mmCIF file with all atom_site columns, C-alpha atoms in Angstrom:
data_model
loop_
_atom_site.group_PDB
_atom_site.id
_atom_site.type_symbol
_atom_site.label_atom_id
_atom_site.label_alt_id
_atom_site.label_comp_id
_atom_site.label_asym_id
_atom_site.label_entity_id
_atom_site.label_seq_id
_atom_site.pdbx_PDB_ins_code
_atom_site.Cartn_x
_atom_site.Cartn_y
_atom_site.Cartn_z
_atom_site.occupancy
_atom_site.B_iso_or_equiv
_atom_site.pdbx_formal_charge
_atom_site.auth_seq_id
_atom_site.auth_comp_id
_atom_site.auth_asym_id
_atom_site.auth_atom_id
_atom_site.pdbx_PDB_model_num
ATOM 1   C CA . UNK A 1 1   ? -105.661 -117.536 69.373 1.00 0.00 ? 29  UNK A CA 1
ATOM 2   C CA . UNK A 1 2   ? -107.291 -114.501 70.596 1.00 0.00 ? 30  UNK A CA 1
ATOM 3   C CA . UNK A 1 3   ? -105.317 -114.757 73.910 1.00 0.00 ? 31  UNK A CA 1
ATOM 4   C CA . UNK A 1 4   ? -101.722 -114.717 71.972 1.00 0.00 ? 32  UNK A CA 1
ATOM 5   C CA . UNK A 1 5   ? -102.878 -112.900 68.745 1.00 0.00 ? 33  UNK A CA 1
ATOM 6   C CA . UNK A 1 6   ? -98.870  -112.152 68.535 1.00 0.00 ? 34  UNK A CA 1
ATOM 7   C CA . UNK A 1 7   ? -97.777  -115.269 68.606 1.00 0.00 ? 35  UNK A CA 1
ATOM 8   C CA . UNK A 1 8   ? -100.282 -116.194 65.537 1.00 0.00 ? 36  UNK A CA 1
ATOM 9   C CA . UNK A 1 9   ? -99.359  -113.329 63.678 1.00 0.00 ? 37  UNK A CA 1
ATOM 10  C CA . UNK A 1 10  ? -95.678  -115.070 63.832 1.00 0.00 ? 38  UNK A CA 1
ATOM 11  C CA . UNK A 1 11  ? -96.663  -118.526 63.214 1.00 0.00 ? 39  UNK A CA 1
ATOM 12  C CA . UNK A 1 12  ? -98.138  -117.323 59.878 1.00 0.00 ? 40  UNK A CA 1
ATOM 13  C CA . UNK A 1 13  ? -95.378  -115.030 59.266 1.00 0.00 ? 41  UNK A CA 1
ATOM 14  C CA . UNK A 1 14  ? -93.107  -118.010 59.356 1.00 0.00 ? 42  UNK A CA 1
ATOM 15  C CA . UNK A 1 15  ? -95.331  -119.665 57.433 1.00 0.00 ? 43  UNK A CA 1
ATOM 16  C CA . UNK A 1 16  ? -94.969  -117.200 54.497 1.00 0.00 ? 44  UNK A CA 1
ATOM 17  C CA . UNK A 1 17  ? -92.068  -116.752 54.620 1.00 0.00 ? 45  UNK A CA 1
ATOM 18  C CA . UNK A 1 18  ? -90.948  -120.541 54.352 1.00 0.00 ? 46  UNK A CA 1
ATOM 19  C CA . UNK A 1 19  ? -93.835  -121.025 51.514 1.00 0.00 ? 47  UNK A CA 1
ATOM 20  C CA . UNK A 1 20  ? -92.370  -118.366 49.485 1.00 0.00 ? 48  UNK A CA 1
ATOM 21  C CA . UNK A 1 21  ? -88.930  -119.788 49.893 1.00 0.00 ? 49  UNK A CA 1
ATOM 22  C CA . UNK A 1 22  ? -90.067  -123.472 48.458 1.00 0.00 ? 50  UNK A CA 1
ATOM 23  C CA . UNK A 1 23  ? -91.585  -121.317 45.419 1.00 0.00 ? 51  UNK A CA 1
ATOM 24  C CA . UNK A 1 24  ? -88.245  -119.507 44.639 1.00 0.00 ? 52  UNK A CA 1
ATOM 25  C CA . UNK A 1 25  ? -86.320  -122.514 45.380 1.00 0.00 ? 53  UNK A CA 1
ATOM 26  C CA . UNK A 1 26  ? -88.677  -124.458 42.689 1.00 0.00 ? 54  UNK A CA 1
ATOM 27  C CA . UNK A 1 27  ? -88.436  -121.807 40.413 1.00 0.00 ? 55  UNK A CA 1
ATOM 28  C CA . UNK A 1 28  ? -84.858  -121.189 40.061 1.00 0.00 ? 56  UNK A CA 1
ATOM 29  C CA . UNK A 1 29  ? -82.876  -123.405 37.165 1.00 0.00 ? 57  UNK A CA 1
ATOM 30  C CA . UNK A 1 30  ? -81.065  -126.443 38.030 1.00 0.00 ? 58  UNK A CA 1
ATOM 31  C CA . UNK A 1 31  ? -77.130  -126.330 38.240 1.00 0.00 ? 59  UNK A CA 1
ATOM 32  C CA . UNK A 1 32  ? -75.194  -126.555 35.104 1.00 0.00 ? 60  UNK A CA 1
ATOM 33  C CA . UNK A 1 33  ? -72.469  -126.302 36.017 1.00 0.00 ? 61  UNK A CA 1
ATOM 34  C CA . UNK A 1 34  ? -71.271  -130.601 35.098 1.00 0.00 ? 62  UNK A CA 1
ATOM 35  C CA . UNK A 1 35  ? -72.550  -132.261 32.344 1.00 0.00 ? 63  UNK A CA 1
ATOM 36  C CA . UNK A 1 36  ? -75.580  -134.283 32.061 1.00 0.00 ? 64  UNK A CA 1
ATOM 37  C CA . UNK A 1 37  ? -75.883  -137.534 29.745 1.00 0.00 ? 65  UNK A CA 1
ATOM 38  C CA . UNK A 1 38  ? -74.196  -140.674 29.315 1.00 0.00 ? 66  UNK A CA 1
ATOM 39  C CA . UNK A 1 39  ? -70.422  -141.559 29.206 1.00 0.00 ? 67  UNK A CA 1
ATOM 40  C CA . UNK A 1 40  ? -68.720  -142.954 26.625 1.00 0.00 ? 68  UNK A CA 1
ATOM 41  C CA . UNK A 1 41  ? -65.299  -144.240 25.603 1.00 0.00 ? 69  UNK A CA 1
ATOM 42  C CA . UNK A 1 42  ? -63.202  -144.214 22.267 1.00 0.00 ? 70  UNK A CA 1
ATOM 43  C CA . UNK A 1 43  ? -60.067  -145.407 23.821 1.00 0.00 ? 71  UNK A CA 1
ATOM 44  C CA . UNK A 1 44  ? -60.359  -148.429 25.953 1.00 0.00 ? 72  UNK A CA 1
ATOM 45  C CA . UNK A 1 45  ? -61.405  -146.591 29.049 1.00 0.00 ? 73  UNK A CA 1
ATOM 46  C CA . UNK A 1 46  ? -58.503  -144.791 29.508 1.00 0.00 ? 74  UNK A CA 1
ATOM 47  C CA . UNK A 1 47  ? -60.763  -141.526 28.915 1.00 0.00 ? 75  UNK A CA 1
ATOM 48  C CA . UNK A 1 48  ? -64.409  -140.970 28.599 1.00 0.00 ? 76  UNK A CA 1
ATOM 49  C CA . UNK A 1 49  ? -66.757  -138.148 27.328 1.00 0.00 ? 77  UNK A CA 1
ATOM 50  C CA . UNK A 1 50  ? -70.490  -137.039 27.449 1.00 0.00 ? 78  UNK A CA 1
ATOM 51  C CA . UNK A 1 51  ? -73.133  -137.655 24.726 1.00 0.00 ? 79  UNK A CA 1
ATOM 52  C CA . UNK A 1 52  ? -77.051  -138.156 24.310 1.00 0.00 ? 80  UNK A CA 1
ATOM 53  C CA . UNK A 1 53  ? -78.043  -141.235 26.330 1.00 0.00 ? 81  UNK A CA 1
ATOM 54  C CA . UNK A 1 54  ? -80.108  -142.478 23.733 1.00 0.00 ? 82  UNK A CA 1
ATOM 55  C CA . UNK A 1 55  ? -76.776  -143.662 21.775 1.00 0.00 ? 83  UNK A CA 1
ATOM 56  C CA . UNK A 1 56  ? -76.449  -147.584 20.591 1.00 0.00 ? 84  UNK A CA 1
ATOM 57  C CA . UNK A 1 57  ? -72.920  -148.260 20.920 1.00 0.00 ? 85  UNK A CA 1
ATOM 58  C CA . UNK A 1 58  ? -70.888  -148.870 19.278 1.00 0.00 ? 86  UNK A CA 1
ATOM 59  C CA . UNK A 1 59  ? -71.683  -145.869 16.978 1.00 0.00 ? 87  UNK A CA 1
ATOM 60  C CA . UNK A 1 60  ? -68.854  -143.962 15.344 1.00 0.00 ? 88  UNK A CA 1
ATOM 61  C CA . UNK A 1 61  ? -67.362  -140.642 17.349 1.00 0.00 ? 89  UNK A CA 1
ATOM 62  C CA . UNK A 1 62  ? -64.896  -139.123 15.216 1.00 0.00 ? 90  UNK A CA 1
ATOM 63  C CA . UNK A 1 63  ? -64.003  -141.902 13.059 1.00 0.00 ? 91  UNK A CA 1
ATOM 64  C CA . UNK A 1 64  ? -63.770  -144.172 16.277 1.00 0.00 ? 92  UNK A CA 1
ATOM 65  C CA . UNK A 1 65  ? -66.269  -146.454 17.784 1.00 0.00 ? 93  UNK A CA 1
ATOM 66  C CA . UNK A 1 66  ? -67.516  -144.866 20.498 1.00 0.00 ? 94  UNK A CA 1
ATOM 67  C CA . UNK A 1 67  ? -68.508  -147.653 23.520 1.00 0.00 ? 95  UNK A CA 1
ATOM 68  C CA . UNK A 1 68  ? -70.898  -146.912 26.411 1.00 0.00 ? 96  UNK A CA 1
ATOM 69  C CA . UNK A 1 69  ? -68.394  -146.079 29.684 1.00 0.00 ? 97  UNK A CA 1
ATOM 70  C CA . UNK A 1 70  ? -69.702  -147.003 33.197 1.00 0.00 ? 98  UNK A CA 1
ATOM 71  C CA . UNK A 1 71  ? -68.284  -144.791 36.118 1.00 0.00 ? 99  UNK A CA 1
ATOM 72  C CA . UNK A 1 72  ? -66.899  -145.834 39.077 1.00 0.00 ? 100 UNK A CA 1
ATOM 73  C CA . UNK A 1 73  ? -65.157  -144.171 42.067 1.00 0.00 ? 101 UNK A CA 1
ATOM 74  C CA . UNK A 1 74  ? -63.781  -145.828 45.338 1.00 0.00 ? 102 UNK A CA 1
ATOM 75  C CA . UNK A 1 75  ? -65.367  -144.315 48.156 1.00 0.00 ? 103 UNK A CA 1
ATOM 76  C CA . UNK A 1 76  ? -67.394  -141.167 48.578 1.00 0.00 ? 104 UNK A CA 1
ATOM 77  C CA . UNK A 1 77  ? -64.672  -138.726 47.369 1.00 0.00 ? 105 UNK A CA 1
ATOM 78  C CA . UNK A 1 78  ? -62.656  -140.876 45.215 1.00 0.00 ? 106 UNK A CA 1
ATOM 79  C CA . UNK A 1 79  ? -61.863  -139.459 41.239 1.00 0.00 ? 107 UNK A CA 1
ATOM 80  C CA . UNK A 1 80  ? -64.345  -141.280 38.818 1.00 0.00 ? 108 UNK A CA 1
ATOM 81  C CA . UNK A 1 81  ? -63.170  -144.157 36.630 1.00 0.00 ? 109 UNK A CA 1
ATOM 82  C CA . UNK A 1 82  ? -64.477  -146.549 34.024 1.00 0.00 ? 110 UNK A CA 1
ATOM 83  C CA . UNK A 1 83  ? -65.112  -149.534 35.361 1.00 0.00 ? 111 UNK A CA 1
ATOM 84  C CA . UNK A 1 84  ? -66.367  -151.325 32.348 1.00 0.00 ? 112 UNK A CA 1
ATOM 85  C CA . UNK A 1 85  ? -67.408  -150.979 28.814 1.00 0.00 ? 113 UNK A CA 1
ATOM 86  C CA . UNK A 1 86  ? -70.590  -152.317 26.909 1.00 0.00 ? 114 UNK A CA 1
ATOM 87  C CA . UNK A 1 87  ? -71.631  -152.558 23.185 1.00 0.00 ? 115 UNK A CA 1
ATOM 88  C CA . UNK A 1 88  ? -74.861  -154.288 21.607 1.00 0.00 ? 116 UNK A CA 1
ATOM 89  C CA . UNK A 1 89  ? -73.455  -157.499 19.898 1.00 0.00 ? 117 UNK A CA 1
ATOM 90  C CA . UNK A 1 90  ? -73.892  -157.092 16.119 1.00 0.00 ? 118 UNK A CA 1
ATOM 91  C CA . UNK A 1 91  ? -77.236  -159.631 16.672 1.00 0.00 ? 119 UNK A CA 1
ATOM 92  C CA . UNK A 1 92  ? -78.415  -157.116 19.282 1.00 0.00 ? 120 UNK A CA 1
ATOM 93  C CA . UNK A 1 93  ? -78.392  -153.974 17.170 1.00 0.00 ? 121 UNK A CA 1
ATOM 94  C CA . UNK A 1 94  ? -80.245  -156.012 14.705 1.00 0.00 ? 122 UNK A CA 1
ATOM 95  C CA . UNK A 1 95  ? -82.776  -157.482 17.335 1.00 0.00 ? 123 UNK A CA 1
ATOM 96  C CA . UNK A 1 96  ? -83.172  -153.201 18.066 1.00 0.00 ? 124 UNK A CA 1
ATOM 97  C CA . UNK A 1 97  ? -83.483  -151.773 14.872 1.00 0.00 ? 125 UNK A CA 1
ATOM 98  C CA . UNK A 1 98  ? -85.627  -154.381 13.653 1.00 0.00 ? 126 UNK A CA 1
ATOM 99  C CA . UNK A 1 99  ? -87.733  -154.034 16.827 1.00 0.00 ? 127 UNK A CA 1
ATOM 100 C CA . UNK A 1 100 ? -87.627  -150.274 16.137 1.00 0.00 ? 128 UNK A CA 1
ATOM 101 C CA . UNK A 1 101 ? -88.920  -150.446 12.412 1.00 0.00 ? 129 UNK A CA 1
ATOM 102 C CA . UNK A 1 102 ? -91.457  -152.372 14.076 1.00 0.00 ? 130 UNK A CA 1
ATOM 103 C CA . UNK A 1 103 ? -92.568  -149.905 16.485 1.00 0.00 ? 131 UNK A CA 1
ATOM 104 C CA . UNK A 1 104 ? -92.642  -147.260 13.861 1.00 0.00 ? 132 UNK A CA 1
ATOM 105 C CA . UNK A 1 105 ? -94.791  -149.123 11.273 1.00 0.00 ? 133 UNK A CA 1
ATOM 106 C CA . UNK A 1 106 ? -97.349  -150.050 13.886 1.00 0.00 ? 134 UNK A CA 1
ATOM 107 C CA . UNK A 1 107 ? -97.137  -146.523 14.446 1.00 0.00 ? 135 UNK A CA 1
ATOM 108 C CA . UNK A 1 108 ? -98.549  -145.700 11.276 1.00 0.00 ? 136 UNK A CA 1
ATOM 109 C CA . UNK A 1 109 ? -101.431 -147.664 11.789 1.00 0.00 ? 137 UNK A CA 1
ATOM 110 C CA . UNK A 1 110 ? -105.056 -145.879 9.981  1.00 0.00 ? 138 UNK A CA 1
ATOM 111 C CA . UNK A 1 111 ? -107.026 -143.401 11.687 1.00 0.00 ? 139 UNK A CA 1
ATOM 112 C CA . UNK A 1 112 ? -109.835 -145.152 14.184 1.00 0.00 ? 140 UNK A CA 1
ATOM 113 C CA . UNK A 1 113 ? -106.937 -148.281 14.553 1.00 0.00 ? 141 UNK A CA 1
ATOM 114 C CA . UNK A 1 114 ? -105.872 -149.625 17.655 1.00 0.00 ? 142 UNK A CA 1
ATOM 115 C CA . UNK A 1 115 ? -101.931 -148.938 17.950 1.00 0.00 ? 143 UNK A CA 1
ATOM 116 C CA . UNK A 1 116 ? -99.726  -151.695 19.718 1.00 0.00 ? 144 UNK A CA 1
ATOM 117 C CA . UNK A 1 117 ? -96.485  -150.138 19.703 1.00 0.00 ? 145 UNK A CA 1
ATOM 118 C CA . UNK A 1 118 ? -94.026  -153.496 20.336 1.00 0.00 ? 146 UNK A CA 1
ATOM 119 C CA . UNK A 1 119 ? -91.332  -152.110 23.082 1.00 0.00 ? 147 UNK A CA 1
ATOM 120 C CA . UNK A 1 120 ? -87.597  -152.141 21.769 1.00 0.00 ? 148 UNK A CA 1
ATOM 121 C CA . UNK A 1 121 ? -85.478  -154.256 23.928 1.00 0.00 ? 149 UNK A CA 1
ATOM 122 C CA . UNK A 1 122 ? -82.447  -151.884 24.741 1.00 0.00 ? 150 UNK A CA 1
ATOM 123 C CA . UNK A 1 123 ? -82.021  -152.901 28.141 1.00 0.00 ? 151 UNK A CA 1
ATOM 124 C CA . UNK A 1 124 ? -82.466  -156.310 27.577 1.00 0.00 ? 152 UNK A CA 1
ATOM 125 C CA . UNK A 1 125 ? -78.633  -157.452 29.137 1.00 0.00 ? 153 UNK A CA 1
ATOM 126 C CA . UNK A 1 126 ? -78.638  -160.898 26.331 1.00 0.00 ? 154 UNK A CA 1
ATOM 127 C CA . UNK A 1 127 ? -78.254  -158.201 23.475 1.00 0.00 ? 155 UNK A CA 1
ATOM 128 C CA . UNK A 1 128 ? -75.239  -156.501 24.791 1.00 0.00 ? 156 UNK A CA 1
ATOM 129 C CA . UNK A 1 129 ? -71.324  -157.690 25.756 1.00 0.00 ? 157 UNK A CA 1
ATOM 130 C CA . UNK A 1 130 ? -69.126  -156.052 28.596 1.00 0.00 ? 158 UNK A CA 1
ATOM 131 C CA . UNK A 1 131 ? -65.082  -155.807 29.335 1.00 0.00 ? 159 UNK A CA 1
ATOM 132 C CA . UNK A 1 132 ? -62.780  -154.281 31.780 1.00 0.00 ? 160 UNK A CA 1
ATOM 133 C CA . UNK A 1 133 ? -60.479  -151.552 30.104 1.00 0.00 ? 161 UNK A CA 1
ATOM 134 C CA . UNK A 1 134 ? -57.540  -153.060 28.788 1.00 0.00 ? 162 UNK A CA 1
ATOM 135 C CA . UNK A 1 135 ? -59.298  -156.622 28.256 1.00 0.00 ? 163 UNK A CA 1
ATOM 136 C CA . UNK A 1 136 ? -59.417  -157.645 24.804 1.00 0.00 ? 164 UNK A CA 1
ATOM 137 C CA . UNK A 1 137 ? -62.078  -159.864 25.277 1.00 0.00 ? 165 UNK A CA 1
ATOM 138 C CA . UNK A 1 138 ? -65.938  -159.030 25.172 1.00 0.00 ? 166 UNK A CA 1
ATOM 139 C CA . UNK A 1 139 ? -68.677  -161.048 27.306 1.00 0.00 ? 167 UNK A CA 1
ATOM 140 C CA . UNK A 1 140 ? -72.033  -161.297 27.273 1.00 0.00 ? 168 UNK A CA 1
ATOM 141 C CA . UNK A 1 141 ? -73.388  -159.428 29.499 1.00 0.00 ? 169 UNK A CA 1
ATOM 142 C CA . UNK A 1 142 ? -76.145  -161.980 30.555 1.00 0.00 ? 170 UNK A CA 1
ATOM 143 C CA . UNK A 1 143 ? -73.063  -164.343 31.543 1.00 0.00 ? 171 UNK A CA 1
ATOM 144 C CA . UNK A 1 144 ? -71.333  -165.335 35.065 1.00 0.00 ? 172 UNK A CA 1
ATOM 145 C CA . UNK A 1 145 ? -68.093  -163.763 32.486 1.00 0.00 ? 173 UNK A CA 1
ATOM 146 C CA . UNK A 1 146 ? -70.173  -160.888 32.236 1.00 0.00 ? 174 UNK A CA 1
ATOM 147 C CA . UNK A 1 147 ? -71.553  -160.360 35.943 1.00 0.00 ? 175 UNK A CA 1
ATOM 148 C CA . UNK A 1 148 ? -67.988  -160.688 37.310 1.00 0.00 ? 176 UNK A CA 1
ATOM 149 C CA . UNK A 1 149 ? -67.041  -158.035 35.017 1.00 0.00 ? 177 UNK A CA 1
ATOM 150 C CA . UNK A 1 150 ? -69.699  -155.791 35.884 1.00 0.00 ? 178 UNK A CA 1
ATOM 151 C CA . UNK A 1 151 ? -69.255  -155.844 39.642 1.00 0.00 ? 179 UNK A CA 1
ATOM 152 C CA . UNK A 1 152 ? -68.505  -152.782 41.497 1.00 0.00 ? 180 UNK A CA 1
ATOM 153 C CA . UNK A 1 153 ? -64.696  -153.480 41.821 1.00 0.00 ? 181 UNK A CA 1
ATOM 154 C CA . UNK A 1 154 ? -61.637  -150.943 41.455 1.00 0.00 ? 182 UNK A CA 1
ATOM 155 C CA . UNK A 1 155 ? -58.698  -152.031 39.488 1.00 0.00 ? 183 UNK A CA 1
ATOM 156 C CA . UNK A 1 156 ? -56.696  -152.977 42.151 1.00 0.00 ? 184 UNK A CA 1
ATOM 157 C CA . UNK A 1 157 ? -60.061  -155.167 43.411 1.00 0.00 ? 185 UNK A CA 1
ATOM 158 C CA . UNK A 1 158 ? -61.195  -153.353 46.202 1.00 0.00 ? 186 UNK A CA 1
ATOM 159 C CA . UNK A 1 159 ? -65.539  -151.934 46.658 1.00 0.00 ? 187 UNK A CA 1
ATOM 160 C CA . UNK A 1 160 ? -65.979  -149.463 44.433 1.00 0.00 ? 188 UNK A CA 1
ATOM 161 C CA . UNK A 1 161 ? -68.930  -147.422 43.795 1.00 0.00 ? 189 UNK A CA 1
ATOM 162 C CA . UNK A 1 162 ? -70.927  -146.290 40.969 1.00 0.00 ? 190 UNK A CA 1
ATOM 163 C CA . UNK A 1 163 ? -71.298  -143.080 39.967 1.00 0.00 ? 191 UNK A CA 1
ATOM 164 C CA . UNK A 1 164 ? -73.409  -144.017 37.118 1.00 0.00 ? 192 UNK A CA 1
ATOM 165 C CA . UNK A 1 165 ? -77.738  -142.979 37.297 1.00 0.00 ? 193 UNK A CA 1
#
């Protein structure tokens, strides 16, 4: 160091300089710019739009039922499309909302009590049925029916991809 004292002095200057950088880069906002949540459909597939994620379909969207849409595109820069639909079975909402009422009585447990808070099975696949657009038949999803319909296939059967998180 004392031999090259200018090639230090440029070391750390790079140094700051690329530690400053990761603390702007941190600091500024995320983009915006395409929507975040979860897709749904209202029409079969044939369209799809954005809503909370935390949405049991069916649930009524403008006097429709609104059905959970899962994204798919064929190859890297193909245009997205729904691959398949899901809904909770009518059983399955039950199973949730009773496991929900659940979870918010134990909540409500006295002061000094140990809380269990029972978990709500949402993803649990045996609660919920699947299609392809255009189908008219539902499947459970916990089914060979309902794994074939959930593969990552385009509608003309070739790989697809998902786009979905």
């Amino acid at each position: 160091m004392d031999r090259n004292p200018r090639v230090v002095m440029i070391v750390v200057g790079i140094a700051v300089v690329l530690a400053i950088g990761m603390i702007i880069w941190q600091l500024m906002p995320e983009d915006t710019s395409s929507p975040t949540g979860t897709p749904y459909s209202v029409d079969d597939g044939k369209t799809y739009f954005i809503d909370a994620a935390d949405r049991l379909p069916p649930f009524d969207y403008n006097g429709k039922p609104a059905v959970r849409a899962f994204l798919m595109k064929k190859g890297d820069n193909g245009e997205p499309f729904v691959g398949y639909l899901m809904r909770y079975s009518e059983a399955g909402l039950a199973k949730i909302n009773a496991a929900k009422a659940e979870a918010e009585g134990a909540a409500k447990a006295p002061p000094g009590g140990v809380v269990v808070i029972p978990p709500v099975p949402i993803g649990d696949p045996r609660l919920q049925e699947v299609k392809k657009p255009g189908s008219d038949k539902w499947v459970p999803r916990a089914s060979a029916e309902g794994t074939a319909v959930t593969a990552l296939k385009a509608p003309d059967g070739s790989d697809a991809l998902s786009v979905d998180p």
